[in-house]
mmCIF file of C-alpha atoms and ligand atoms in Angstrom:
data_model
loop_
_atom_site.group_PDB
_atom_site.id
_atom_site.type_symbol
_atom_site.label_atom_id
_atom_site.label_comp_id
_atom_site.label_asym_id
_atom_site.label_seq_id
_atom_site.Cartn_x
_atom_site.Cartn_y
_atom_site.Cartn_z
ATOM 1 C CA MET B 4 -0.032 -0.014 0.000
ATOM 2 C CA LYS B 5 1.372 3.409 -0.908
ATOM 3 C CA ARG B 6 2.242 5.665 2.108
ATOM 4 C CA ARG B 7 -0.501 8.226 1.379
ATOM 5 C CA SER B 8 -3.313 5.618 0.968
ATOM 6 C CA PHE B 9 -2.041 3.817 4.046
ATOM 7 C CA PHE B 10 -2.493 7.013 6.064
ATOM 8 C CA LYS B 11 -5.890 7.604 4.543
ATOM 9 C CA PHE B 12 -6.871 4.104 5.454
ATOM 10 C CA SER B 13 -5.451 4.378 8.998
ATOM 11 C CA LEU B 14 -7.058 7.727 9.779
ATOM 12 C CA ALA B 15 -10.393 6.653 8.298
ATOM 13 C CA THR B 16 -10.361 3.504 10.412
ATOM 14 C CA ALA B 17 -9.314 5.393 13.544
ATOM 15 C CA PHE B 18 -12.003 8.037 12.994
ATOM 16 C CA THR B 19 -14.708 5.490 12.342
ATOM 17 C CA SER B 20 -13.855 3.697 15.506
ATOM 18 C CA ILE B 21 -13.979 6.880 17.509
ATOM 19 C CA LEU B 22 -17.325 7.749 16.026
ATOM 20 C CA LYS B 23 -18.695 4.437 17.171
ATOM 21 C CA PRO B 24 -17.703 4.710 20.830
ATOM 22 C CA GLN B 25 -17.839 1.505 22.848
ATOM 23 C CA SER B 26 -18.103 2.995 26.287
ATOM 24 C CA ILE B 27 -16.200 0.124 27.881
ATOM 25 C CA PHE B 28 -14.429 -2.608 26.104
ATOM 26 C CA GLY B 29 -15.972 -6.061 26.369
ATOM 27 C CA MET B 30 -13.830 -8.614 28.159
ATOM 28 C CA GLN B 31 -11.449 -10.175 25.714
ATOM 29 C CA ALA B 32 -11.851 -13.738 24.420
ATOM 30 C CA LEU B 33 -8.941 -15.947 25.325
ATOM 31 C CA LYS B 34 -6.380 -17.028 22.719
ATOM 32 C CA ASN B 35 -4.812 -20.427 22.680
ATOM 33 C CA PRO B 36 -7.926 -22.176 23.926
ATOM 34 C CA GLY B 37 -7.202 -25.554 25.454
ATOM 35 C CA ARG B 38 -3.785 -24.563 26.800
ATOM 36 C CA ASN B 39 -3.489 -24.751 30.570
ATOM 37 C CA SER B 40 -1.238 -22.842 32.876
ATOM 38 C CA ASN B 41 -1.306 -21.437 36.329
ATOM 39 C CA PRO B 42 -2.180 -17.760 36.292
ATOM 40 C CA VAL B 43 0.326 -15.496 38.005
ATOM 41 C CA VAL B 44 0.391 -11.672 38.480
ATOM 42 C CA ILE B 45 3.194 -9.488 39.704
ATOM 43 C CA SER B 46 3.362 -5.708 40.244
ATOM 44 C CA THR B 47 5.886 -3.211 41.393
ATOM 45 C CA TRP B 48 5.953 -1.959 44.963
ATOM 46 C CA SER B 49 3.596 -2.619 47.809
ATOM 47 C CA HIS B 50 0.736 -0.828 46.123
ATOM 48 C CA GLY B 51 0.863 -3.826 43.800
ATOM 49 C CA ILE B 52 -0.735 -5.986 46.514
ATOM 50 C CA GLU B 53 -4.113 -4.264 46.136
ATOM 51 C CA ALA B 54 -3.747 -3.977 42.390
ATOM 52 C CA ASN B 55 -2.977 -7.717 42.117
ATOM 53 C CA GLU B 56 -6.135 -8.492 43.980
ATOM 54 C CA ALA B 57 -8.169 -6.657 41.343
ATOM 55 C CA ALA B 58 -6.235 -8.462 38.592
ATOM 56 C CA TRP B 59 -6.844 -11.762 40.281
ATOM 57 C CA LYS B 60 -10.572 -11.257 40.079
ATOM 58 C CA VAL B 61 -10.083 -11.530 36.290
ATOM 59 C CA LEU B 62 -7.338 -14.127 36.200
ATOM 60 C CA GLY B 63 -8.959 -16.368 38.853
ATOM 61 C CA ASN B 64 -12.173 -16.483 36.738
ATOM 62 C CA SER B 65 -10.410 -17.599 33.597
ATOM 63 C CA GLY B 66 -10.189 -14.103 32.277
ATOM 64 C CA SER B 67 -7.459 -12.781 30.018
ATOM 65 C CA SER B 68 -4.168 -11.349 31.114
ATOM 66 C CA LEU B 69 -4.982 -8.192 29.114
ATOM 67 C CA ASP B 70 -8.176 -7.531 31.126
ATOM 68 C CA ALA B 71 -6.339 -8.438 34.344
ATOM 69 C CA VAL B 72 -3.489 -5.928 33.855
ATOM 70 C CA GLU B 73 -5.933 -3.111 32.945
ATOM 71 C CA GLN B 74 -8.268 -3.768 35.815
ATOM 72 C CA GLY B 75 -5.391 -4.207 38.260
ATOM 73 C CA VAL B 76 -3.606 -0.903 37.751
ATOM 74 C CA LYS B 77 -6.878 1.033 37.592
ATOM 75 C CA ILE B 78 -7.033 0.534 41.339
ATOM 76 C CA THR B 79 -3.757 2.351 41.808
ATOM 77 C CA GLU B 80 -4.720 5.070 39.296
ATOM 78 C CA SER B 81 -7.822 5.991 41.328
ATOM 79 C CA ASP B 82 -6.109 5.780 44.738
ATOM 80 C CA LEU B 83 -6.134 9.356 46.072
ATOM 81 C CA SER B 84 -3.391 8.516 48.581
ATOM 82 C CA ASN B 85 -0.892 7.406 45.908
ATOM 83 C CA ARG B 86 1.550 10.197 45.078
ATOM 84 C CA SER B 87 3.196 8.610 42.064
ATOM 85 C CA VAL B 88 0.350 7.223 39.994
ATOM 86 C CA GLY B 89 -2.990 8.558 38.704
ATOM 87 C CA ILE B 90 -5.250 11.144 40.218
ATOM 88 C CA GLY B 91 -3.220 11.524 43.490
ATOM 89 C CA GLY B 92 0.033 11.929 41.587
ATOM 90 C CA ARG B 93 2.470 14.862 42.022
ATOM 91 C CA PRO B 94 2.590 17.567 39.335
ATOM 92 C CA ASP B 95 5.340 18.927 37.183
ATOM 93 C CA ARG B 96 7.063 22.070 38.430
ATOM 94 C CA THR B 97 4.333 24.266 36.941
ATOM 95 C CA GLY B 98 1.592 22.469 38.930
ATOM 96 C CA HIS B 99 0.229 20.231 36.120
ATOM 97 C CA VAL B 100 -0.300 16.504 36.827
ATOM 98 C CA THR B 101 0.658 14.846 33.558
ATOM 99 C CA LEU B 102 0.199 11.057 33.361
ATOM 100 C CA ASP B 103 1.917 8.389 31.329
ATOM 101 C CA ALA B 104 0.770 4.863 30.653
ATOM 102 C CA CYS B 105 1.124 1.896 28.326
ATOM 103 C CA ILE B 106 -0.223 -1.585 27.798
ATOM 104 C CA MET B 107 0.929 -4.597 25.750
ATOM 105 C CA ASP B 108 -0.686 -7.964 25.065
ATOM 106 C CA GLU B 109 0.268 -11.449 23.947
ATOM 107 C CA ARG B 110 -0.181 -10.555 20.309
ATOM 108 C CA SER B 111 2.450 -7.814 20.637
ATOM 109 C CA ARG B 112 -0.248 -5.222 20.262
ATOM 110 C CA CYS B 113 0.501 -2.130 22.254
ATOM 111 C CA GLY B 114 -0.850 1.306 23.090
ATOM 112 C CA ALA B 115 0.330 4.305 25.089
ATOM 113 C CA VAL B 116 -0.473 7.770 26.237
ATOM 114 C CA ALA B 117 2.029 10.355 27.498
ATOM 115 C CA CYS B 118 1.609 13.699 29.242
ATOM 116 C CA ILE B 119 -2.149 13.330 29.459
ATOM 117 C CA GLU B 120 -3.967 15.549 31.933
ATOM 118 C CA GLY B 121 -7.263 15.286 33.786
ATOM 119 C CA ILE B 122 -8.254 11.773 32.782
ATOM 120 C CA LEU B 123 -8.950 9.257 35.583
ATOM 121 C CA HIS B 124 -7.650 6.087 33.797
ATOM 122 C CA PRO B 125 -4.809 6.645 31.417
ATOM 123 C CA ILE B 126 -4.299 2.873 31.234
ATOM 124 C CA SER B 127 -7.688 2.481 29.636
ATOM 125 C CA VAL B 128 -6.943 5.242 27.221
ATOM 126 C CA ALA B 129 -3.720 3.457 26.266
ATOM 127 C CA ARG B 130 -5.753 0.339 25.646
ATOM 128 C CA ALA B 131 -8.142 2.318 23.507
ATOM 129 C CA VAL B 132 -5.227 3.666 21.465
ATOM 130 C CA MET B 133 -4.134 0.047 20.915
ATOM 131 C CA GLU B 134 -7.602 -1.259 20.096
ATOM 132 C CA ARG B 135 -9.329 1.583 18.306
ATOM 133 C CA THR B 136 -6.566 3.306 16.378
ATOM 134 C CA GLN B 137 -3.755 2.439 14.023
ATOM 135 C CA HIS B 138 -1.279 4.212 16.307
ATOM 136 C CA VAL B 139 0.728 3.203 19.332
ATOM 137 C CA MET B 140 1.085 6.453 21.207
ATOM 138 C CA LEU B 141 -0.832 9.670 21.685
ATOM 139 C CA VAL B 142 0.532 12.570 23.726
ATOM 140 C CA GLY B 143 -0.618 15.692 25.485
ATOM 141 C CA GLU B 144 -3.692 17.495 24.206
ATOM 142 C CA GLY B 145 -4.170 14.973 21.429
ATOM 143 C CA ALA B 146 -4.274 12.121 23.924
ATOM 144 C CA ARG B 147 -6.741 14.041 26.123
ATOM 145 C CA SER B 148 -9.108 14.899 23.274
ATOM 146 C CA PHE B 149 -9.011 11.314 22.061
ATOM 147 C CA ALA B 150 -9.911 10.217 25.605
ATOM 148 C CA LEU B 151 -12.778 12.733 25.727
ATOM 149 C CA ASP B 152 -14.030 11.596 22.334
ATOM 150 C CA CYS B 153 -14.085 8.017 23.633
ATOM 151 C CA GLY B 154 -16.053 9.024 26.649
ATOM 152 C CA PHE B 155 -13.407 8.322 29.334
ATOM 153 C CA GLU B 156 -13.955 9.741 32.838
ATOM 154 C CA THR B 157 -12.269 13.019 33.689
ATOM 155 C CA CYS B 158 -10.774 14.148 36.984
ATOM 156 C CA LYS B 159 -9.460 17.344 38.510
ATOM 157 C CA THR B 160 -5.798 17.418 39.378
ATOM 158 C CA PRO B 161 -3.812 18.165 41.383
ATOM 159 C CA ILE B 162 -5.913 17.166 44.356
ATOM 160 C CA LYS B 163 -5.893 19.584 47.350
ATOM 161 C CA GLU B 164 -3.160 17.884 49.402
ATOM 162 C CA VAL B 165 -0.863 17.560 46.440
ATOM 163 C CA LYS B 166 -1.367 21.212 45.474
ATOM 164 C CA LYS B 167 -0.342 22.158 48.990
ATOM 165 C CA ASP B 168 2.836 20.068 48.836
ATOM 166 C CA TRP B 169 3.635 21.537 45.446
ATOM 167 C CA LYS B 170 3.333 25.075 46.751
ATOM 168 C CA GLU B 171 5.665 24.241 49.629
ATOM 169 C CA TRP B 172 8.079 22.668 47.202
ATOM 170 C CA LYS B 173 8.063 25.784 45.098
ATOM 171 C CA LYS B 174 8.971 27.910 48.083
ATOM 172 C CA GLU B 175 11.881 25.601 48.957
ATOM 173 C CA ASN B 176 13.064 25.320 45.420
ATOM 174 C CA LYS B 177 13.449 28.779 44.097
ATOM 175 C CA GLU B 178 16.066 27.849 41.534
ATOM 176 C CA ALA B 179 13.823 27.142 38.562
ATOM 177 C CA PHE B 180 15.875 24.382 37.059
ATOM 178 C CA GLU B 181 17.341 22.726 40.079
ATOM 179 C CA LYS B 182 17.211 19.015 39.525
ATOM 180 C CA PRO B 183 14.235 17.383 41.212
ATOM 181 C CA VAL B 184 15.285 14.381 43.236
ATOM 182 C CA ILE B 185 13.937 10.792 42.991
ATOM 183 C CA ASN B 186 14.523 9.364 46.351
ATOM 184 C CA HIS B 187 14.808 5.758 47.174
ATOM 185 C CA GLU B 188 11.737 5.677 49.381
ATOM 186 C CA ASN B 189 9.545 7.165 46.720
ATOM 187 C CA HIS B 190 7.023 4.476 45.856
ATOM 188 C CA ASP B 191 6.887 4.941 42.152
ATOM 189 C CA THR B 192 5.023 3.753 39.100
ATOM 190 C CA ILE B 193 2.939 0.649 39.028
ATOM 191 C CA GLY B 194 4.050 -1.867 36.434
ATOM 192 C CA MET B 195 2.050 -5.145 36.258
ATOM 193 C CA LEU B 196 2.687 -8.416 34.431
ATOM 194 C CA ALA B 197 0.236 -11.294 34.202
ATOM 195 C CA ILE B 198 0.026 -14.737 32.696
ATOM 196 C CA ASP B 199 -3.460 -16.198 32.327
ATOM 197 C CA ALA B 200 -4.820 -19.725 32.365
ATOM 198 C CA GLN B 201 -4.180 -19.944 28.604
ATOM 199 C CA GLY B 202 -0.566 -19.111 29.050
ATOM 200 C CA ASN B 203 -0.878 -15.616 27.550
ATOM 201 C CA ILE B 204 1.148 -12.814 28.931
ATOM 202 C CA SER B 205 0.196 -9.093 29.031
ATOM 203 C CA GLY B 206 1.575 -6.062 30.909
ATOM 204 C CA SER B 207 0.656 -2.548 31.891
ATOM 205 C CA CYS B 208 2.465 0.432 33.381
ATOM 206 C CA THR B 209 1.129 3.758 34.619
ATOM 207 C CA THR B 210 2.662 6.770 36.458
ATOM 208 C CA SER B 211 2.572 10.455 37.183
ATOM 209 C CA GLY B 212 6.355 10.335 36.494
ATOM 210 C CA TRP B 213 9.095 12.248 38.183
ATOM 211 C CA ALA B 214 7.679 14.619 40.776
ATOM 212 C CA TYR B 215 8.203 18.259 39.861
ATOM 213 C CA LYS B 216 9.634 17.367 36.459
ATOM 214 C CA LEU B 217 10.102 19.877 33.694
ATOM 215 C CA PRO B 218 6.850 20.417 31.796
ATOM 216 C CA GLY B 219 6.660 18.015 28.854
ATOM 217 C CA ARG B 220 9.015 15.490 30.409
ATOM 218 C CA VAL B 221 8.159 11.901 29.568
ATOM 219 C CA GLY B 222 9.903 9.012 31.303
ATOM 220 C CA ASP B 223 10.204 5.346 30.435
ATOM 221 C CA SER B 224 6.791 4.227 31.649
ATOM 222 C CA PRO B 225 4.671 4.857 28.465
ATOM 223 C CA ILE B 226 7.497 3.783 26.102
ATOM 224 C CA ILE B 227 7.154 0.263 24.820
ATOM 225 C CA GLY B 228 10.490 -1.491 25.235
ATOM 226 C CA ALA B 229 11.609 0.852 28.057
ATOM 227 C CA GLY B 230 8.896 0.825 30.739
ATOM 228 C CA LEU B 231 7.237 -2.358 29.482
ATOM 229 C CA PHE B 232 7.794 -5.113 26.974
ATOM 230 C CA ILE B 233 6.027 -8.425 26.248
ATOM 231 C CA ASP B 234 6.967 -11.225 23.926
ATOM 232 C CA ASN B 235 4.485 -13.990 24.454
ATOM 233 C CA GLU B 236 7.005 -16.594 23.215
ATOM 234 C CA VAL B 237 9.371 -15.644 25.990
ATOM 235 C CA GLY B 238 7.967 -13.473 28.789
ATOM 236 C CA GLY B 239 7.413 -9.904 29.903
ATOM 237 C CA ALA B 240 9.170 -7.197 31.910
ATOM 238 C CA CYS B 241 8.432 -3.773 33.302
ATOM 239 C CA ALA B 242 10.459 -1.063 35.016
ATOM 240 C CA THR B 243 10.340 1.494 37.748
ATOM 241 C CA GLY B 244 12.748 4.217 38.878
ATOM 242 C CA MET B 245 14.583 6.849 36.937
ATOM 243 C CA GLY B 246 13.073 6.665 33.459
ATOM 244 C CA GLU B 247 15.931 8.475 31.759
ATOM 245 C CA ALA B 248 18.339 5.640 32.705
ATOM 246 C CA ILE B 249 15.844 2.926 31.823
ATOM 247 C CA ILE B 250 15.256 4.450 28.330
ATOM 248 C CA ARG B 251 18.993 4.506 27.670
ATOM 249 C CA ILE B 252 19.213 0.688 27.593
ATOM 250 C CA ALA B 253 15.601 0.012 26.350
ATOM 251 C CA GLY B 254 15.352 -1.635 29.766
ATOM 252 C CA SER B 255 12.246 -3.914 29.616
ATOM 253 C CA HIS B 256 13.077 -5.134 26.141
ATOM 254 C CA THR B 257 16.595 -5.865 27.303
ATOM 255 C CA VAL B 258 15.224 -7.971 30.221
ATOM 256 C CA VAL B 259 13.010 -9.982 27.797
ATOM 257 C CA GLU B 260 15.948 -10.581 25.440
ATOM 258 C CA PHE B 261 18.034 -11.910 28.367
ATOM 259 C CA MET B 262 15.208 -14.338 29.151
ATOM 260 C CA ARG B 263 15.148 -15.358 25.527
ATOM 261 C CA GLN B 264 18.816 -16.283 25.979
ATOM 262 C CA GLY B 265 17.661 -18.697 28.671
ATOM 263 C CA HIS B 266 18.178 -16.650 31.831
ATOM 264 C CA HIS B 267 15.779 -16.884 34.767
ATOM 265 C CA PRO B 268 13.665 -13.717 35.177
ATOM 266 C CA GLU B 269 15.685 -12.598 38.232
ATOM 267 C CA LYS B 270 18.940 -13.057 36.426
ATOM 268 C CA ALA B 271 17.607 -11.241 33.375
ATOM 269 C CA CYS B 272 16.620 -8.267 35.604
ATOM 270 C CA LYS B 273 20.062 -8.337 37.252
ATOM 271 C CA LEU B 274 21.839 -8.267 33.899
ATOM 272 C CA ALA B 275 19.734 -5.278 32.792
ATOM 273 C CA VAL B 276 20.503 -3.426 36.109
ATOM 274 C CA GLU B 277 24.222 -4.125 35.532
ATOM 275 C CA ARG B 278 23.931 -2.729 32.025
ATOM 276 C CA ILE B 279 22.412 0.480 33.412
ATOM 277 C CA ILE B 280 25.190 0.760 35.934
ATOM 278 C CA SER B 281 27.774 0.214 33.220
ATOM 279 C CA LYS B 282 26.348 3.085 31.175
ATOM 280 C CA HIS B 283 26.631 5.634 33.961
ATOM 281 C CA GLU B 284 29.808 7.105 35.455
ATOM 282 C CA ASP B 285 27.911 7.839 38.625
ATOM 283 C CA VAL B 286 24.911 5.976 39.870
ATOM 284 C CA GLN B 287 24.658 7.871 43.171
ATOM 285 C CA GLY B 288 20.944 8.161 43.867
ATOM 286 C CA LEU B 289 19.961 6.467 40.603
ATOM 287 C CA GLN B 290 17.389 3.907 41.510
ATOM 288 C CA CYS B 291 15.982 1.634 38.887
ATOM 289 C CA GLY B 292 14.234 -1.685 39.303
ATOM 290 C CA PHE B 293 12.794 -4.370 36.962
ATOM 291 C CA ILE B 294 10.357 -7.210 37.421
ATOM 292 C CA ALA B 295 9.877 -10.008 34.921
ATOM 293 C CA ILE B 296 7.893 -13.127 34.336
ATOM 294 C CA ASP B 297 8.686 -15.904 31.815
ATOM 295 C CA LYS B 298 6.525 -18.213 29.787
ATOM 296 C CA SER B 299 6.517 -20.894 32.442
ATOM 297 C CA GLY B 300 5.337 -18.456 35.089
ATOM 298 C CA GLN B 301 8.715 -18.005 36.948
ATOM 299 C CA VAL B 302 9.133 -14.509 38.262
ATOM 300 C CA GLY B 303 11.919 -12.307 39.457
ATOM 301 C CA GLY B 304 12.995 -8.729 40.108
ATOM 302 C CA TYR B 305 16.224 -6.756 40.684
ATOM 303 C CA SER B 306 17.224 -3.175 41.422
ATOM 304 C CA VAL B 307 20.289 -0.913 41.674
ATOM 305 C CA TYR B 308 19.700 -0.090 45.366
ATOM 306 C CA ASN B 309 17.831 -1.795 48.138
ATOM 307 C CA GLY B 310 14.331 -0.718 48.976
ATOM 308 C CA PHE B 311 12.580 -2.019 45.914
ATOM 309 C CA ASN B 312 9.906 -4.731 46.272
ATOM 310 C CA TYR B 313 7.153 -6.270 44.226
ATOM 311 C CA ALA B 314 3.892 -7.976 44.929
ATOM 312 C CA MET B 315 2.868 -11.425 43.609
ATOM 313 C CA LYS B 316 -0.348 -13.416 43.545
ATOM 314 C CA SER B 317 -0.939 -16.847 42.083
ATOM 315 C CA SER B 318 -3.171 -19.846 42.763
ATOM 316 C CA ASP B 319 -0.401 -21.346 44.980
ATOM 317 C CA THR B 320 0.530 -18.170 46.895
ATOM 318 C CA GLU B 321 -1.614 -15.787 48.824
ATOM 319 C CA LYS B 322 -0.758 -12.156 48.131
ATOM 320 C CA ILE B 323 2.946 -11.662 48.997
ATOM 321 C CA LEU B 324 5.548 -8.942 48.887
ATOM 322 C CA ILE B 325 9.035 -9.878 47.697
ATOM 323 C CA ASP B 326 12.098 -7.760 48.431
ATOM 324 C CA ALA B 327 14.058 -7.485 45.177
ATOM 325 C CA PRO B 328 17.767 -8.289 45.403
ATOM 326 C CA PHE B 329 19.957 -5.366 44.639
ATOM 327 C CA ASP B 330 23.422 -4.390 43.502
ATOM 328 C CA ARG B 331 24.450 -1.666 45.837
ATOM 329 C CA LYS B 332 23.907 -0.547 49.413
ATOM 330 C CA TRP B 333 22.847 2.979 50.227
HETATM 331 C C1 SD4 Q 18 9.483 7.788 35.252
HETATM 332 N N1 SD4 Q 18 9.797 5.392 35.785
HETATM 333 O O1 SD4 Q 18 8.610 8.616 34.873
HETATM 334 C C2 SD4 Q 18 8.885 6.545 35.902
HETATM 335 C C3 SD4 Q 18 8.461 6.888 37.293
HETATM 336 C C4 SD4 Q 18 9.241 6.379 38.272
HETATM 337 O O2 SD4 Q 18 10.793 7.022 39.773
HETATM 338 O O3 SD4 Q 18 9.191 5.165 38.489
HETATM 339 N N2 SD4 Q 18 9.944 7.310 38.851
HETATM 340 O O4 SD4 Q 18 10.664 7.865 35.125
#
């Protein structure tokens, strides 16, 4: 197909799908019918425990991993007490809460939004980009207007408490371009990976990004290959921490490629962390962590510094929190 007619086709298809809004996507039919495996879900940080519970409601009822990873992280996105994801997230330095999210499924379909404002569930908009358009990523105003066209719920940000913190931060940080700090205790981004009863793997990732970032800054979280990557033949991985460092090595894709070479998910995450360390002269304060799941349902995680953990739920294990091994001490 010639380039121009391809675009005509794509835009026409995208436009038609928007004009026929499906308010909520129907639950997805499972692929690979007949294949049996034990569902497993893992998510970054302790907020993953609650998110996994929501994902498990889908996975435990023979639902698809795609539905599970969307439903799971929606819990975190709407948690008003979470300062690094969704509606309760911290703003950029000008006071705008801009959100990033992406999703990828077992067919290597993917969708993402970046720098979207005032929409309650960026992850669902990312899924709509994947399912209703020919594109992978929409950003800023374009992403927001697509979300509004699709009928997604809006929200007002920053919430009161966050606005108060931001005002204090502004007073204490008069230097306009002083580097904002990601500290190790910051409970960042939720990344979630799930394998369903049919053995299909999907993942999601959603964040408000680096607190008090420069306006327009986008981290790794909505970037397929950096914040999240799935290859259903091999496994999936997602990332948390300083997005700039994760993007440099296409982190989540790198983890999946290490699993393809035969490494256990934990070893694959460790090798990616070591690559990040090798690409930086100074990793002082540079925290990054990965989690991964392979085709057989084995899981693992690893981080540059201690303090990173991830939550897991499967039919054999009640909800648990696992401390990821790390490379360096504080
Ligand atoms: C980002 N990785 O925007 C995300 C958020 C995060 O520490 O995890 N920050 O860089």
